[in-house]
Backbone as a chain_set.jsonl record, in Angstrom:
{"seq": "KTLVNNNKFKDKYIKPIIVPTIEPLHPYWVNGFIAGDGSFYISTIKKNEYYLFTPFLSITLLIRDKLLIEKIQEFFSGIGSVYIEKNKLTVQWKVFKLDQILTIVNHFEKYPLLGFKLYNYNIWLKIVNIINKKNHLSAEGQTNILELLKIFNK", "coords": {"N": [[64.064, 98.871, 133.896], [64.177, 100.552, 136.006], [66.871, 101.447, 135.725], [66.794, 102.681, 133.37], [64.891, 104.869, 133.989], [66.69, 106.252, 135.655], [68.174, 109.135, 135.694], [71.109, 109.689, 135.417], [72.082, 107.524, 134.546], [70.868, 107.557, 132.137], [71.926, 109.882, 130.988], [74.493, 109.524, 130.555], [74.732, 106.991, 129.297], [72.821, 106.832, 127.098], [72.653, 108.463, 124.032], [71.347, 110.907, 122.335], [70.024, 110.643, 118.811], [71.037, 112.532, 116.214], [69.242, 113.537, 113.6], [70.156, 114.559, 110.531], [69.464, 117.769, 108.718], [68.568, 119.686, 105.659], [68.669, 122.743, 104.742], [66.74, 125.042, 102.553], [68.497, 124.899, 99.26], [70.238, 127.637, 98.134], [70.746, 129.181, 95.023], [73.156, 130.315, 94.366], [74.977, 128.809, 95.972], [74.563, 126.447, 95.171], [75.71, 126.753, 92.74], [78.428, 127.129, 93.265], [78.98, 124.807, 94.951], [78.611, 123.008, 92.187], [80.668, 124.022, 91.114], [83.046, 123.508, 92.452], [82.623, 120.354, 93.004], [81.595, 119.548, 90.625], [81.063, 118.199, 87.442], [81.494, 118.605, 84.201], [80.82, 117.027, 81.285], [81.482, 115.503, 78.124], [80.151, 112.794, 76.25], [81.725, 110.537, 73.839], [81.158, 108.668, 71.145], [82.263, 106.61, 68.552], [80.651, 105.732, 65.452], [80.991, 104.095, 62.735], [81.712, 106.388, 60.275], [80.686, 108.669, 61.689], [80.294, 110.671, 64.801], [78.8, 109.99, 67.95], [77.5, 112.491, 70.269], [77.185, 113.102, 73.612], [76.222, 115.118, 76.203], [76.946, 115.829, 79.564], [76.034, 116.409, 82.951], [77.729, 115.928, 86.006], [77.723, 114.915, 89.531], [79.745, 113.559, 91.907], [79.824, 112.001, 94.999], [80.793, 110.959, 98.385], [79.042, 108.075, 99.957], [77.729, 108.748, 102.243], [76.75, 111.357, 101.919], [74.333, 111.358, 100.389], [71.882, 112.171, 100.918], [72.383, 115.053, 100.354], [73.141, 114.855, 97.629], [70.605, 114.162, 96.852], [69.225, 116.461, 97.593], [70.289, 118.407, 95.936], [69.341, 117.355, 93.422], [66.767, 117.613, 93.886], [66.745, 120.21, 94.029], [66.805, 121.077, 91.253], [64.533, 120.4, 90.245], [63.972, 117.623, 90.171], [65.184, 116.437, 88.144], [67.593, 114.444, 86.139], [69.459, 111.483, 87.404], [69.826, 109.665, 90.198], [72.804, 107.594, 91.195], [73.918, 104.709, 93.131], [77.095, 103.919, 93.264], [78.762, 100.908, 92.127], [80.581, 100.148, 94.324], [79.521, 100.923, 96.263], [80.212, 102.959, 97.944], [80.218, 105.344, 96.955], [77.862, 108.077, 95.759], [76.221, 109.379, 93.061], [74.76, 111.968, 91.109], [73.618, 112.288, 87.798], [73.002, 113.858, 84.869], [71.924, 113.685, 81.612], [70.157, 113.788, 79.708], [68.867, 115.811, 77.029], [66.788, 117.521, 77.122], [66.849, 117.829, 79.691], [69.675, 118.721, 80.256], [69.341, 121.297, 79.264], [67.741, 122.701, 81.175], [69.83, 122.949, 83.127], [71.538, 124.721, 81.703], [69.803, 127.054, 81.472], [69.544, 127.364, 84.27], [72.273, 128.373, 84.961], [72.402, 130.679, 83.128], [70.849, 132.322, 84.515], [71.97, 132.222, 86.902], [74.831, 132.853, 86.918], [77.843, 131.046, 86.699], [80.869, 130.85, 88.259], [84.541, 131.3, 88.394], [87.275, 128.911, 87.554], [86.002, 126.798, 86.363], [83.986, 127.921, 85.11], [85.285, 128.444, 82.48], [85.568, 125.814, 81.562], [82.802, 125.316, 81.225], [81.784, 127.17, 79.606], [82.925, 126.086, 76.99], [81.606, 123.491, 76.982], [79.101, 124.406, 76.877], [79.108, 125.538, 74.307], [79.175, 123.311, 72.677], [76.689, 121.763, 73.788], [74.948, 123.667, 72.568], [75.237, 123.247, 69.698], [74.645, 120.817, 69.435], [71.801, 121.003, 70.198], [70.862, 122.512, 68.288], [70.812, 120.595, 66.355], [72.914, 120.805, 64.601], [75.363, 119.061, 64.928], [74.838, 116.771, 63.528], [75.839, 117.399, 60.869], [78.787, 117.309, 59.086], [80.467, 119.55, 59.153], [79.41, 120.346, 61.682], [80.302, 118.11, 63.467], [83.111, 118.361, 62.98], [83.674, 120.544, 64.273], [82.881, 120.363, 66.846], [84.918, 118.458, 67.671], [87.079, 119.713, 67.556], [86.448, 121.698, 69.671], [86.417, 119.878, 71.686], [89.146, 119.481, 72.167], [90.341, 121.33, 73.572], [88.761, 121.26, 75.817], [88.222, 120.738, 79.243], [90.998, 120.796, 79.631]], "CA": [[63.278, 99.808, 134.163], [64.809, 101.419, 136.796], [68.028, 101.903, 135.373], [66.368, 103.724, 132.196], [64.383, 106.109, 134.531], [67.638, 107.039, 136.133], [68.669, 110.352, 134.947], [72.505, 109.601, 135.709], [72.405, 106.401, 133.718], [70.355, 108.084, 130.651], [72.767, 110.822, 130.314], [75.66, 108.888, 130.319], [74.874, 105.925, 128.246], [71.704, 106.901, 125.979], [72.789, 109.603, 123.452], [70.324, 110.991, 121.091], [70.533, 110.687, 117.315], [70.531, 113.924, 115.524], [68.961, 113.644, 112.236], [70.513, 116.091, 109.721], [68.291, 118.529, 107.766], [69.295, 120.533, 104.954], [67.913, 123.842, 104.55], [66.535, 124.66, 101.086], [69.684, 125.341, 98.799], [70.622, 128.726, 97.469], [71.151, 129.076, 93.792], [74.431, 130.574, 94.419], [75.569, 127.962, 96.759], [74.58, 125.447, 94.192], [76.795, 126.862, 91.759], [79.655, 127.016, 94.157], [78.998, 123.347, 94.932], [78.982, 122.435, 91.16], [82.052, 124.521, 90.854], [84.11, 122.436, 93.2], [82.367, 119.015, 92.921], [80.646, 119.029, 89.631], [82.076, 117.796, 85.963], [80.965, 118.798, 82.741], [81.563, 116.034, 80.208], [80.793, 115.201, 76.661], [80.502, 111.475, 75.931], [81.772, 110.63, 72.37], [81.341, 107.211, 70.62], [82.421, 106.886, 67.08], [79.812, 104.993, 64.861], [81.337, 104.261, 61.259], [82.537, 107.68, 60.046], [80.166, 109.712, 62.424], [80.428, 110.582, 66.289], [77.695, 110.523, 68.508], [78.151, 113.401, 71.376], [75.971, 113.01, 74.803], [76.594, 116.119, 77.048], [76.21, 115.476, 80.855], [76.714, 117.05, 84.334], [77.626, 114.89, 87.116], [78.248, 115.294, 90.798], [79.971, 112.245, 92.643], [80.029, 112.337, 96.539], [80.481, 109.732, 99.313], [77.52, 107.523, 100.085], [77.229, 109.351, 103.406], [76.355, 112.572, 101.259], [73.486, 110.966, 99.467], [70.863, 113.218, 101.167], [72.675, 116.167, 99.851], [72.905, 114.493, 96.217], [69.046, 114.09, 96.648], [68.605, 117.588, 97.636], [70.45, 119.18, 94.766], [68.437, 116.969, 92.572], [65.23, 118.116, 94.193], [66.632, 121.748, 93.711], [66.634, 121.338, 89.914], [62.991, 119.831, 89.892], [63.996, 116.193, 90.106], [65.984, 116.054, 86.823], [68.814, 113.634, 86.359], [69.354, 110.291, 87.975], [70.883, 109.41, 91.314], [73.095, 106.288, 91.22], [74.794, 104.436, 94.009], [78.234, 103.229, 92.598], [78.969, 99.442, 92.598], [81.421, 99.767, 95.277], [78.428, 101.284, 97.652], [81.124, 104.028, 98.647], [80.064, 106.754, 96.463], [76.634, 108.495, 94.975], [76.347, 110.166, 91.756], [73.676, 112.589, 90.435], [73.917, 112.665, 86.537], [71.9, 114.56, 84.166], [72.506, 113.488, 80.505], [68.991, 113.957, 78.548], [69.287, 116.842, 76.271], [65.943, 118.636, 77.752], [67.271, 118.177, 81.167], [70.875, 119.568, 80.136], [68.814, 122.642, 78.908], [67.542, 123.342, 82.436], [70.967, 123.232, 83.679], [71.68, 125.888, 80.863], [68.671, 128.052, 82.014], [70.021, 127.868, 85.427], [73.519, 129.182, 84.797], [71.915, 131.682, 82.393], [69.978, 133.148, 85.638], [72.898, 132.414, 87.976], [76.211, 132.581, 86.428], [78.874, 130.16, 86.983], [82.254, 131.574, 88.501], [85.728, 130.465, 88.543], [87.786, 127.961, 86.474], [84.719, 126.098, 85.994], [83.267, 128.531, 83.832], [85.871, 127.962, 81.041], [84.903, 124.696, 80.829], [81.222, 125.264, 81.033], [81.553, 127.907, 78.161], [83.045, 125.254, 76.119], [80.602, 122.589, 76.971], [78.025, 124.837, 76.355], [79.028, 125.658, 72.749], [78.9, 121.796, 72.297], [75.388, 121.693, 74.013], [74.291, 124.472, 71.455], [75.543, 122.81, 68.299], [73.878, 119.436, 69.58], [70.506, 121.381, 70.396], [70.488, 122.822, 66.971], [71.092, 119.44, 65.492], [73.976, 120.782, 63.99], [76.182, 117.938, 65.136], [74.41, 115.765, 62.43], [76.687, 117.766, 59.622], [80.215, 116.942, 58.94], [80.923, 120.674, 59.882], [79.218, 120.267, 63.23], [81.275, 117.213, 64.017], [84.471, 118.914, 63.069], [83.619, 121.761, 65.197], [82.514, 119.639, 68.274], [86.03, 117.91, 67.913], [87.939, 120.688, 67.787], [86.075, 122.169, 70.911], [86.956, 118.729, 72.697], [90.435, 119.315, 72.055], [90.744, 122.279, 74.843], [87.763, 120.888, 76.874], [88.749, 120.041, 80.428], [92.341, 120.694, 79.661]], "C": [[63.661, 100.925, 134.841], [65.963, 102.005, 136.46], [67.749, 103.178, 134.112], [65.898, 105.114, 132.905], [65.58, 106.886, 135.445], [68.501, 107.855, 135.481], [70.327, 110.206, 134.701], [72.768, 108.582, 134.429], [72.036, 106.804, 131.934], [71.204, 108.892, 130.097], [74.009, 110.329, 129.741], [75.737, 107.756, 129.305], [73.932, 106.203, 127.1], [72.112, 108.378, 125.255], [71.669, 109.69, 122.53], [70.827, 110.973, 119.861], [69.959, 111.898, 116.763], [70.67, 113.39, 114.108], [69.365, 114.748, 111.398], [69.521, 116.405, 109.079], [69.175, 119.415, 106.913], [68.24, 121.607, 104.362], [67.63, 123.856, 102.801], [67.813, 125.407, 100.441], [69.394, 126.701, 98.017], [71.129, 128.604, 96.019], [72.659, 129.396, 93.66], [75.531, 129.492, 94.893], [75.734, 126.828, 95.739], [75.651, 125.419, 93.26], [77.95, 126.611, 92.221], [80.124, 125.696, 94.298], [79.493, 122.809, 93.343], [80.383, 122.741, 90.858], [83.215, 123.749, 91.409], [83.866, 121.231, 93.095], [81.961, 118.517, 91.562], [81.574, 118.89, 88.309], [81.023, 118.016, 85.05], [81.621, 117.741, 81.693], [80.711, 116.001, 78.843], [81.282, 113.693, 76.25], [80.654, 111.523, 74.323], [82.118, 109.307, 72.07], [81.245, 107.42, 69.15], [81.566, 105.714, 66.474], [80.153, 105.093, 63.489], [82.091, 105.7, 61.046], [81.741, 108.931, 60.898], [80.375, 109.446, 63.84], [79.053, 110.8, 66.837], [78.115, 111.041, 69.919], [76.798, 113.183, 72.4], [76.66, 114.028, 75.975], [76.242, 115.561, 78.266], [76.929, 116.039, 81.983], [76.689, 116.096, 85.415], [78.333, 115.416, 88.426], [78.674, 113.91, 91.498], [80.552, 112.722, 94.185], [80.33, 110.918, 97.3], [79.269, 109.3, 99.662], [76.876, 108.624, 101.128], [76.802, 110.981, 103.023], [75.131, 112.055, 100.378], [72.186, 111.928, 99.775], [71.002, 114.531, 100.413], [72.497, 116.09, 98.163], [71.374, 114.845, 95.869], [68.424, 115.394, 96.657], [69.023, 118.724, 96.37], [69.739, 118.553, 93.628], [66.954, 117.713, 92.506], [65.248, 119.624, 93.683], [66.551, 121.969, 92.138], [65.346, 120.541, 89.404], [63.24, 118.53, 89.753], [64.5, 115.834, 88.767], [67.158, 115.287, 87.331], [68.452, 112.333, 87.375], [70.402, 110.344, 89.169], [71.443, 107.648, 91.333], [74.074, 106.023, 92.371], [75.82, 103.498, 93.259], [78.222, 101.891, 93.029], [79.794, 99.159, 93.824], [80.638, 100.296, 96.462], [79.181, 102.561, 98.508], [80.603, 105.463, 98.162], [78.325, 106.76, 95.846], [76.925, 109.374, 93.986], [75.038, 110.624, 91.208], [74.401, 112.991, 88.864], [72.881, 112.953, 85.777], [72.715, 114.552, 82.52], [71.306, 113.874, 79.105], [69.186, 115.531, 78.058], [68.218, 117.928, 76.854], [66.142, 118.993, 78.925], [68.534, 119.146, 81.276], [70.422, 120.992, 79.869], [68.317, 123.412, 80.171], [68.652, 123.676, 83.185], [71.459, 124.542, 83.086], [71.041, 127.037, 81.504], [68.856, 128.585, 83.392], [71.195, 128.708, 85.822], [73.19, 130.468, 84.112], [71.509, 132.964, 83.602], [71.114, 133.33, 86.535], [74.104, 132.028, 87.365], [77.42, 132.089, 87.205], [80.224, 131.219, 87.317], [83.657, 130.898, 88.656], [86.393, 129.85, 87.232], [86.937, 127.249, 85.718], [84.202, 126.601, 84.871], [84.125, 128.336, 82.574], [85.589, 126.755, 80.34], [83.509, 124.432, 80.459], [81.243, 125.87, 79.623], [81.709, 126.81, 77.108], [81.956, 124.06, 75.757], [79.129, 123.11, 76.587], [77.791, 125.396, 74.922], [78.572, 124.41, 72.267], [77.343, 121.627, 72.573], [74.676, 122.465, 72.916], [74.492, 123.906, 70.169], [74.484, 121.654, 68.439], [72.151, 119.988, 69.461], [70.028, 121.799, 69.238], [70.587, 121.806, 65.914], [72.158, 119.705, 64.335], [75.402, 119.93, 63.875], [76.068, 116.783, 64.24], [75.235, 116.132, 61.048], [78.116, 117.39, 60.063], [80.946, 118.447, 59.737], [80.962, 120.849, 61.271], [80.074, 119.322, 63.943], [82.654, 117.676, 64.287], [84.503, 120.113, 64.29], [83.454, 121.457, 66.855], [84.057, 119.066, 68.429], [87.029, 118.77, 68.238], [87.737, 121.528, 69.304], [86.644, 121.016, 71.949], [88.525, 118.85, 73.063], [91.049, 120.274, 73.325], [89.71, 122.25, 75.828], [88.247, 120.265, 77.951], [90.388, 119.635, 80.481], [92.958, 122.039, 80.725]], "O": [[63.538, 102.077, 134.424], [66.149, 103.143, 136.89], [68.336, 104.254, 134.001], [66.331, 106.218, 132.574], [65.377, 108.017, 135.886], [69.443, 107.454, 134.798], [70.744, 110.7, 133.654], [73.532, 108.842, 133.499], [72.644, 106.495, 130.909], [71.4, 108.836, 128.883], [74.474, 110.662, 128.651], [76.711, 107.618, 128.565], [74.315, 105.747, 126.023], [71.893, 109.402, 125.901], [71.123, 108.711, 122.022], [72.014, 111.257, 119.698], [68.78, 112.25, 116.794], [71.677, 112.959, 113.545], [68.881, 115.862, 111.599], [68.656, 115.581, 108.784], [70.274, 119.831, 107.281], [67.241, 121.355, 103.689], [68.079, 123.054, 101.982], [68.203, 126.44, 100.986], [68.377, 126.813, 97.332], [72.052, 127.802, 95.879], [73.344, 128.747, 92.87], [76.638, 129.322, 94.383], [76.829, 126.33, 95.479], [76.358, 124.451, 92.979], [78.629, 125.802, 91.588], [81.246, 125.315, 93.963], [80.59, 122.264, 93.22], [81.177, 121.906, 90.424], [84.21, 123.445, 90.751], [84.919, 120.594, 93.057], [81.95, 117.315, 91.296], [82.675, 119.432, 88.214], [79.857, 117.641, 85.17], [82.815, 117.727, 81.395], [79.564, 116.398, 78.638], [82.447, 113.394, 75.986], [79.985, 112.263, 73.601], [83.115, 108.759, 72.538], [80.438, 108.154, 68.58], [81.766, 104.627, 67.017], [79.718, 106.077, 62.892], [83.062, 105.983, 61.748], [82.161, 110.081, 60.768], [80.603, 108.302, 64.234], [78.257, 111.603, 66.349], [78.843, 110.391, 70.67], [75.634, 113.118, 72.003], [77.638, 113.609, 76.594], [75.279, 114.794, 78.256], [78.153, 116.154, 82.039], [75.651, 115.499, 85.701], [79.302, 116.175, 88.421], [77.745, 113.11, 91.618], [81.435, 113.541, 94.438], [80.073, 109.854, 96.736], [78.355, 110.125, 99.695], [75.819, 109.227, 100.943], [76.551, 111.745, 103.956], [75.141, 112.704, 99.333], [71.544, 112.385, 98.829], [70.031, 115.092, 99.905], [71.914, 116.946, 97.496], [70.977, 115.555, 94.945], [67.402, 115.647, 96.019], [68.299, 119.631, 95.961], [69.499, 119.356, 92.727], [66.288, 118.172, 91.578], [64.313, 120.214, 93.14], [66.217, 123.094, 91.767], [65.239, 120.127, 88.25], [62.453, 118.106, 88.907], [64.105, 114.756, 88.324], [67.646, 115.339, 88.46], [67.392, 112.218, 87.989], [71.504, 110.892, 89.144], [70.687, 106.684, 91.453], [74.941, 106.851, 92.65], [75.451, 102.457, 92.715], [77.765, 101.598, 94.134], [79.741, 98.045, 94.345], [81.081, 100.118, 97.597], [78.732, 103.014, 99.56], [80.588, 106.484, 98.85], [77.69, 105.745, 95.561], [77.896, 110.123, 94.087], [74.221, 109.777, 90.85], [75.377, 113.724, 88.705], [71.822, 112.351, 85.953], [73.743, 115.169, 82.241], [71.566, 114.136, 77.931], [69.676, 116.351, 78.835], [68.603, 119.077, 77.068], [65.825, 120.089, 79.385], [68.593, 120.096, 82.057], [71.16, 121.891, 80.273], [68.455, 124.634, 80.231], [68.568, 124.659, 83.922], [71.787, 125.444, 83.857], [71.715, 127.918, 82.037], [68.55, 129.713, 83.778], [71.201, 129.534, 86.734], [73.774, 131.446, 84.58], [71.803, 134.158, 83.55], [71.327, 134.459, 86.975], [74.382, 130.83, 87.306], [77.889, 132.662, 88.189], [80.465, 132.223, 86.647], [83.65, 129.769, 89.147], [86.112, 130.212, 86.089], [87.104, 127.082, 84.51], [83.974, 125.973, 83.836], [83.494, 128.031, 81.562], [85.419, 126.55, 79.139], [83.097, 123.603, 79.647], [80.828, 125.266, 78.634], [80.756, 126.571, 76.366], [81.554, 123.756, 74.634], [78.222, 122.423, 76.118], [76.697, 125.66, 74.424], [77.628, 124.376, 71.478], [76.668, 121.346, 71.583], [73.772, 121.867, 72.333], [73.59, 124.257, 69.408], [73.554, 121.562, 67.637], [71.366, 119.411, 68.709], [68.846, 121.565, 68.982], [70.464, 122.094, 64.723], [72.265, 118.99, 63.338], [76.28, 120.069, 63.024], [76.952, 115.933, 64.134], [75.313, 115.27, 60.172], [78.474, 117.211, 61.227], [81.752, 118.411, 60.667], [81.886, 121.258, 61.975], [80.58, 119.685, 65.004], [83.282, 117.535, 65.336], [85.452, 120.345, 65.039], [83.816, 122.157, 67.801], [84.472, 119.285, 69.566], [87.799, 118.551, 69.173], [88.699, 121.922, 69.962], [87.276, 121.347, 72.952], [89.023, 118.38, 74.085], [92.073, 119.968, 73.936], [89.692, 123.134, 76.684], [88.758, 119.166, 77.741], [90.93, 118.683, 81.042], [94.167, 122.168, 80.919]]}, "num_chains": 1, "name": "protein.A"}
């Protein structure tokens, strides 16, 4: 007790833990973050003669940034899922349900994405629109998506 009450001992050996806080996120900061660390993908699975296409957005960071990933998910009203990877070194926020993808699209309509990521986003958006209109169920829609995928993320 005597040692703890001694201010010299307390200052020298006991360090306060500073718990990080993250202020409310600004929409353009989120855009910049997605432009830098986000990824737009289209999952493609061939079933017989047809393809199944699933668009998704993901952000993967080191596990130490889990709070930030959760804050981004919260920014988007809780959509998507947060996964801790098997290696427990990384954490991922992934959005892949079509109605949730449309929330992301609405965000970027209000707050446009900038930079090179915009090129890939525009191709991704064309594919999302084909899927949303159910045109991916036709042979022509399938062909259109496959052609877009040739230039996507290249």
